[in-house]
Each structure stands twice: as structure tokens, then as C-alpha cells.
GROMACS .gro file of C-alpha atoms in nm:
model
  230
    1MET     CA    1   4.324  -0.946  -6.756
    2ALA     CA    2   4.272  -1.100  -6.420
    3ALA     CA    3   3.934  -1.052  -6.267
    4ILE     CA    4   3.920  -0.844  -5.949
    5VAL     CA    5   3.673  -0.967  -5.696
    6ALA     CA    6   3.581  -0.748  -5.399
    7LEU     CA    7   3.478  -0.943  -5.091
    8LEU     CA    8   3.246  -0.747  -4.861
    9GLY     CA    9   3.272  -0.828  -4.491
   10GLY     CA   10   2.959  -0.973  -4.333
   11CYS     CA   11   2.636  -1.099  -4.476
   12ALA     CA   12   2.300  -0.933  -4.483
   13ASP     CA   13   2.141  -1.229  -4.308
   14GLU     CA   14   2.409  -1.258  -4.041
   15PRO     CA   15   2.269  -1.157  -3.701
   16SER     CA   16   2.443  -0.883  -3.509
   17GLY     CA   17   2.573  -0.932  -3.160
   18CYS     CA   18   2.254  -0.773  -3.026
   19ASP     CA   19   2.018  -1.006  -3.213
   20ALA     CA   20   2.115  -1.307  -3.009
   21LYS     CA   21   1.890  -1.427  -2.730
   22PRO     CA   22   2.018  -1.263  -2.408
   23LYS     CA   23   2.188  -1.493  -2.162
   24LEU     CA   24   2.013  -1.386  -1.845
   25SER     CA   25   2.213  -1.623  -1.629
   26GLU     CA   26   2.522  -1.421  -1.717
   27ALA     CA   27   2.381  -1.084  -1.607
   28GLU     CA   28   2.648  -0.863  -1.457
   29GLY     CA   29   2.613  -0.714  -1.110
   30GLU     CA   30   2.475  -0.819  -0.774
   31LYS     CA   31   2.168  -1.043  -0.767
   32ARG     CA   32   1.932  -0.948  -0.483
   33PRO     CA   33   1.804  -1.242  -0.275
   34VAL     CA   34   1.422  -1.205  -0.276
   35GLU     CA   35   1.238  -1.312  -0.589
   36ILE     CA   36   0.929  -1.102  -0.673
   37LYS     CA   37   0.640  -1.236  -0.878
   38PRO     CA   38   0.488  -0.957  -1.096
   39SER     CA   39   0.123  -0.892  -1.016
   40GLN     CA   40  -0.166  -0.686  -1.148
   41ARG     CA   41  -0.328  -0.662  -0.806
   42HIS     CA   42  -0.301  -0.309  -0.669
   43PRO     CA   43  -0.132  -0.318  -0.326
   44GLY     CA   44  -0.232  -0.133  -0.013
   45ILE     CA   45  -0.514  -0.131   0.241
   46ALA     CA   46  -0.870  -0.045   0.141
   47ASP     CA   47  -1.057   0.225   0.333
   48SER     CA   48  -1.305  -0.035   0.453
   49GLU     CA   49  -1.021  -0.245   0.598
   50LEU     CA   50  -0.886   0.058   0.784
   51GLU     CA   51  -1.230   0.136   0.924
   52ASP     CA   52  -1.273  -0.224   1.037
   53ALA     CA   53  -0.933  -0.220   1.207
   54LEU     CA   54  -0.972   0.126   1.366
   55PRO     CA   55  -1.335   0.243   1.366
   56SER     CA   56  -1.378   0.619   1.358
   57PRO     CA   57  -1.469   0.773   1.696
   58GLU     CA   58  -1.819   0.904   1.765
   59LEU     CA   59  -1.889   1.264   1.662
   60GLU     CA   60  -1.898   1.360   2.030
   61ALA     CA   61  -1.547   1.227   2.094
   62GLU     CA   62  -1.271   1.466   2.200
   63PRO     CA   63  -1.076   1.624   1.911
   64VAL     CA   64  -0.749   1.463   2.022
   65GLU     CA   65  -0.914   1.119   2.004
   66LYS     CA   66  -1.025   1.189   1.647
   67VAL     CA   67  -0.683   1.315   1.545
   68LEU     CA   68  -0.498   1.021   1.697
   69ASN     CA   69  -0.736   0.770   1.540
   70HIS     CA   70  -0.678   0.930   1.202
   71LEU     CA   71  -0.299   0.920   1.253
   72ARG     CA   72  -0.318   0.553   1.347
   73GLN     CA   73  -0.516   0.483   1.029
   74GLU     CA   74  -0.265   0.675   0.817
   75THR     CA   75   0.020   0.489   0.984
   76LEU     CA   76  -0.139   0.158   0.885
   77ARG     CA   77  -0.189   0.287   0.532
   78MET     CA   78   0.178   0.386   0.517
   79ALA     CA   79   0.293   0.048   0.654
   80GLY     CA   80   0.077  -0.122   0.393
   81VAL     CA   81  -0.053  -0.398   0.620
   82ILE     CA   82  -0.287  -0.424   0.916
   83GLY     CA   83  -0.085  -0.444   1.237
   84GLU     CA   84  -0.092  -0.349   1.603
   85THR     CA   85  -0.103   0.025   1.674
   86GLY     CA   86  -0.082   0.199   2.011
   87PRO     CA   87  -0.332   0.468   2.121
   88GLY     CA   88  -0.075   0.747   2.085
   89LYS     CA   89  -0.049   1.092   2.238
   90CYS     CA   90  -0.001   1.458   2.146
   91ASP     CA   91   0.241   1.699   2.313
   92GLY     CA   92  -0.024   1.959   2.387
   93GLU     CA   93  -0.367   2.068   2.265
   94VAL     CA   94  -0.451   1.979   1.906
   95ILE     CA   95  -0.695   2.268   1.855
   96ARG     CA   96  -0.463   2.563   1.792
   97PRO     CA   97  -0.470   2.890   1.599
   98ARG     CA   98  -0.424   2.859   1.225
   99GLY     CA   99  -0.066   2.772   1.126
  100GLU     CA  100   0.043   2.643   1.466
  101THR     CA  101   0.170   2.287   1.502
  102VAL     CA  102   0.175   2.010   1.760
  103ARG     CA  103   0.375   1.688   1.760
  104CYS     CA  104   0.180   1.366   1.801
  105THR     CA  105   0.308   1.010   1.814
  106VAL     CA  106   0.147   0.674   1.750
  107SER     CA  107   0.307   0.332   1.711
  108PHE     CA  108   0.304   0.041   1.470
  109GLU     CA  109   0.418  -0.303   1.586
  110GLY     CA  110   0.610  -0.138   1.869
  111VAL     CA  111   0.781   0.121   1.647
  112THR     CA  112   0.717   0.487   1.738
  113VAL     CA  113   0.591   0.698   1.448
  114PRO     CA  114   0.595   1.078   1.505
  115TRP     CA  115   0.363   1.314   1.316
  116LEU     CA  116   0.347   1.693   1.288
  117VAL     CA  117  -0.010   1.820   1.298
  118THR     CA  118  -0.064   2.171   1.155
  119SER     CA  119  -0.384   2.359   1.228
  120LYS     CA  120  -0.571   2.510   0.934
  121GLY     CA  121  -0.818   2.692   1.156
  122ASN     CA  122  -1.150   2.632   1.326
  123THR     CA  123  -1.442   2.534   1.104
  124SER     CA  124  -1.717   2.643   1.345
  125GLY     CA  125  -1.865   2.297   1.345
  126SER     CA  126  -1.872   2.241   0.968
  127ALA     CA  127  -1.716   1.928   0.818
  128GLY     CA  128  -1.338   1.961   0.810
  129ALA     CA  129  -1.067   1.768   0.632
  130PHE     CA  130  -1.039   1.494   0.892
  131SER     CA  131  -1.251   1.617   1.180
  132GLN     CA  132  -1.579   1.797   1.236
  133ASP     CA  133  -1.414   2.029   1.486
  134PHE     CA  134  -1.134   2.188   1.287
  135VAL     CA  135  -0.920   2.140   0.976
  136TYR     CA  136  -0.560   2.022   0.995
  137THR     CA  137  -0.288   1.852   0.797
  138ALA     CA  138  -0.056   1.579   0.922
  139GLN     CA  139   0.292   1.495   0.799
  140PRO     CA  140   0.507   1.206   0.927
  141LEU     CA  141   0.842   1.306   1.078
  142LYS     CA  142   0.957   0.948   1.029
  143THR     CA  143   0.794   0.690   0.803
  144VAL     CA  144   0.729   0.324   0.880
  145HIS     CA  145   0.717   0.041   0.627
  146THR     CA  146   0.699  -0.336   0.605
  147ALA     CA  147   0.891  -0.577   0.386
  148GLN     CA  148   0.565  -0.725   0.261
  149SER     CA  149   0.435  -0.385   0.149
  150VAL     CA  150   0.755  -0.309  -0.044
  151TYR     CA  151   0.747  -0.649  -0.214
  152ASP     CA  152   0.378  -0.602  -0.303
  153TRP     CA  153   0.440  -0.257  -0.451
  154PHE     CA  154   0.735  -0.375  -0.661
  155ALA     CA  155   0.532  -0.674  -0.778
  156TRP     CA  156   0.266  -0.431  -0.897
  157GLU     CA  157   0.519  -0.195  -1.057
  158THR     CA  158   0.665  -0.480  -1.260
  159GLY     CA  159   0.332  -0.641  -1.347
  160LYS     CA  160   0.073  -0.362  -1.375
  161ASN     CA  161   0.118  -0.332  -1.753
  162GLY     CA  162   0.110  -0.706  -1.806
  163THR     CA  163   0.397  -0.943  -1.861
  164ALA     CA  164   0.539  -1.071  -2.188
  165GLU     CA  165   0.454  -1.427  -2.290
  166ASP     CA  166   0.826  -1.486  -2.329
  167PRO     CA  167   0.982  -1.436  -1.983
  168GLU     CA  168   1.309  -1.343  -2.156
  169ASP     CA  169   1.153  -1.069  -2.367
  170PRO     CA  170   1.373  -0.764  -2.292
  171THR     CA  171   1.073  -0.530  -2.329
  172ALA     CA  172   0.916  -0.670  -2.010
  173PRO     CA  173   1.055  -0.659  -1.656
  174VAL     CA  174   1.279  -0.961  -1.621
  175ASP     CA  175   1.334  -1.150  -1.295
  176PRO     CA  176   1.236  -0.872  -1.051
  177ARG     CA  177   1.402  -0.907  -0.711
  178CYS     CA  178   1.456  -0.709  -0.390
  179ASP     CA  179   1.682  -0.693  -0.089
  180ARG     CA  180   1.580  -0.905   0.207
  181LEU     CA  181   1.413  -0.630   0.407
  182PRO     CA  182   1.339  -0.614   0.781
  183LYS     CA  183   0.982  -0.710   0.865
  184VAL     CA  184   0.925  -0.353   0.990
  185PHE     CA  185   1.162  -0.061   0.925
  186THR     CA  186   1.161   0.319   0.936
  187ALA     CA  187   1.286   0.577   0.688
  188GLU     CA  188   1.334   0.952   0.657
  189PRO     CA  189   1.055   1.128   0.464
  190GLY     CA  190   1.164   1.236   0.117
  191GLU     CA  191   1.478   1.018   0.122
  192GLU     CA  192   1.601   0.687  -0.014
  193THR     CA  193   1.573   0.400   0.232
  194GLY     CA  194   1.914   0.245   0.159
  195TYR     CA  195   1.746  -0.067   0.018
  196PHE     CA  196   1.703  -0.172  -0.344
  197CYS     CA  197   1.486  -0.373  -0.580
  198GLN     CA  198   1.600  -0.467  -0.930
  199ASP     CA  199   1.534  -0.635  -1.262
  200ILE     CA  200   1.753  -0.735  -1.556
  201TYR     CA  201   1.840  -0.472  -1.817
  202VAL     CA  202   1.924  -0.580  -2.172
  203GLY     CA  203   2.083  -0.317  -2.399
  204CYS     CA  204   2.309  -0.280  -2.701
  205THR     CA  205   2.607  -0.052  -2.762
  206ASP     CA  206   2.821  -0.069  -3.077
  207ASP     CA  207   2.674  -0.406  -3.169
  208VAL     CA  208   2.764  -0.547  -2.827
  209GLN     CA  209   2.486  -0.682  -2.608
  210HIS     CA  210   2.482  -0.586  -2.240
  211VAL     CA  211   2.292  -0.789  -1.982
  212GLU     CA  212   2.307  -0.656  -1.629
  213TRP     CA  213   2.115  -0.620  -1.306
  214SER     CA  214   1.949  -0.279  -1.292
  215ASP     CA  215   1.898  -0.150  -0.938
  216HIS     CA  216   1.603   0.067  -0.832
  217ALA     CA  217   1.652   0.256  -0.506
  218ILE     CA  218   1.351   0.227  -0.273
  219HIS     CA  219   1.242   0.585  -0.200
  220VAL     CA  220   0.971   0.734   0.019
  221ASP     CA  221   0.819   1.077  -0.036
  222LYS     CA  222   0.732   1.327   0.238
  223LEU     CA  223   0.403   1.147   0.304
  224GLY     CA  224   0.567   0.805   0.320
  225ARG     CA  225   0.458   0.679  -0.023
  226LEU     CA  226   0.691   0.430  -0.188
  227SER     CA  227   0.858   0.461  -0.528
  228PHE     CA  228   1.143   0.286  -0.706
  229LEU     CA  229   1.409   0.508  -0.865
  230ALA     CA  230   1.618   0.398  -1.161
   0.00000   0.00000   0.00000
């Protein structure tokens, strides 16, 4: 009787299509032009730097001077770098009954930045949130940002947890990049900016390896803070 030999397809030691080293140079999609070096240095401006750039007014200063100085400081914080700011102005009195608002504007590097100041009531001289005259909140009606700040934040996002020893390790951010951004630009609070950063995504589906550029939309929240959405 003839022997019947069953041949099983594949070998146990044969690597699957997803075991191969990913070919990053063949990543699909658009490659953004600005290379970002991951960093573990937290970005932003320290409070001491803000105070050096825009010293707080004397306690005897007019309330509007205190408010505008605070808005200028917050505008610098939002922009992420120290730059030239104008003195600003408010469209009316800043001390108002609780709940009422006034529009104030300052500038950063020649760009007008409007703020909405909402009164939280008089504090009768006690220490308030940002002033010793009264308590208020301030929300930007348009946000201002710099290319350098965006690049610094994405560098931190991709490097804050450390980087793999192997730069092609798919568990670590690979080749982070961003759009070439304007030196100074504005955005709508709570919206995407229309610009992107990215890194390389390596995945596997049905034993087929996928290597592609993964875009992260640059988003700002209602207070102008940056984030990167998948």
C-alpha cells in the first residue's frame, strides 16, 4: 500500500508578514516637511519668565491696568514664547456687576487678540482671582500661537515617555513631523487649526503589515491650550 504523506502549508519557524522589520521609507501617505526631535523638556513659559517680561502693576494701580497686564501675560502663555505685546484696551469699565462682560483686546507681535472678561463680583478689597479689586474670568475670543510653541509641544508629546533605543521600534513614536507653520497664527477657540503633525504608524491586518503616516490634527481648546488629535 502506498504511503500517504500530508504536507502542511507553512512552517512553525517561518515569520509572518507582520514579523518583518517595517520599511519606514515606504510609509504610505503625505510626509510633512518639518522634522521634530522628541524631547522630555516640558514646553511653555514659566511664571517667573512672565513676571520678568510683564511685571505685575502696583496694588494701587487702576483695575483696568491690572486686568490688561494679566491678559497680556496670558496671551504670552498661550503663544508659548516671549514676544512683543501692546498695552491693550477695554471697551468700557472692567468693574461691573456680577455676570456682566466687557471685551478687551491686547496684541502679540502685531496680531490683535480679543478677550471676554466676565465679572464674578466685587470682593470688597479681599484677594481675588487675578486682582485685589474684584474677581473675574477671561476667555480668548481668538487664540494666538507660534510655530515654535507647536513644535515644542509635539516634541514633548512624542518624547515625554522616553524613546525606544531602536528608532524603528513601532511601540515608540517614529519620525515625528509637522506642517511648516506660520511664525505667528491665530485660531478659533475649541476648534482644529487646519494644521497637522504626524508620526509613522505600523500595524498588522490579516498577516499584512501596514506602514503609514498617521496625522494628528492640531487643536486648541477654549482657553487656547494645544492638543494633537488622532
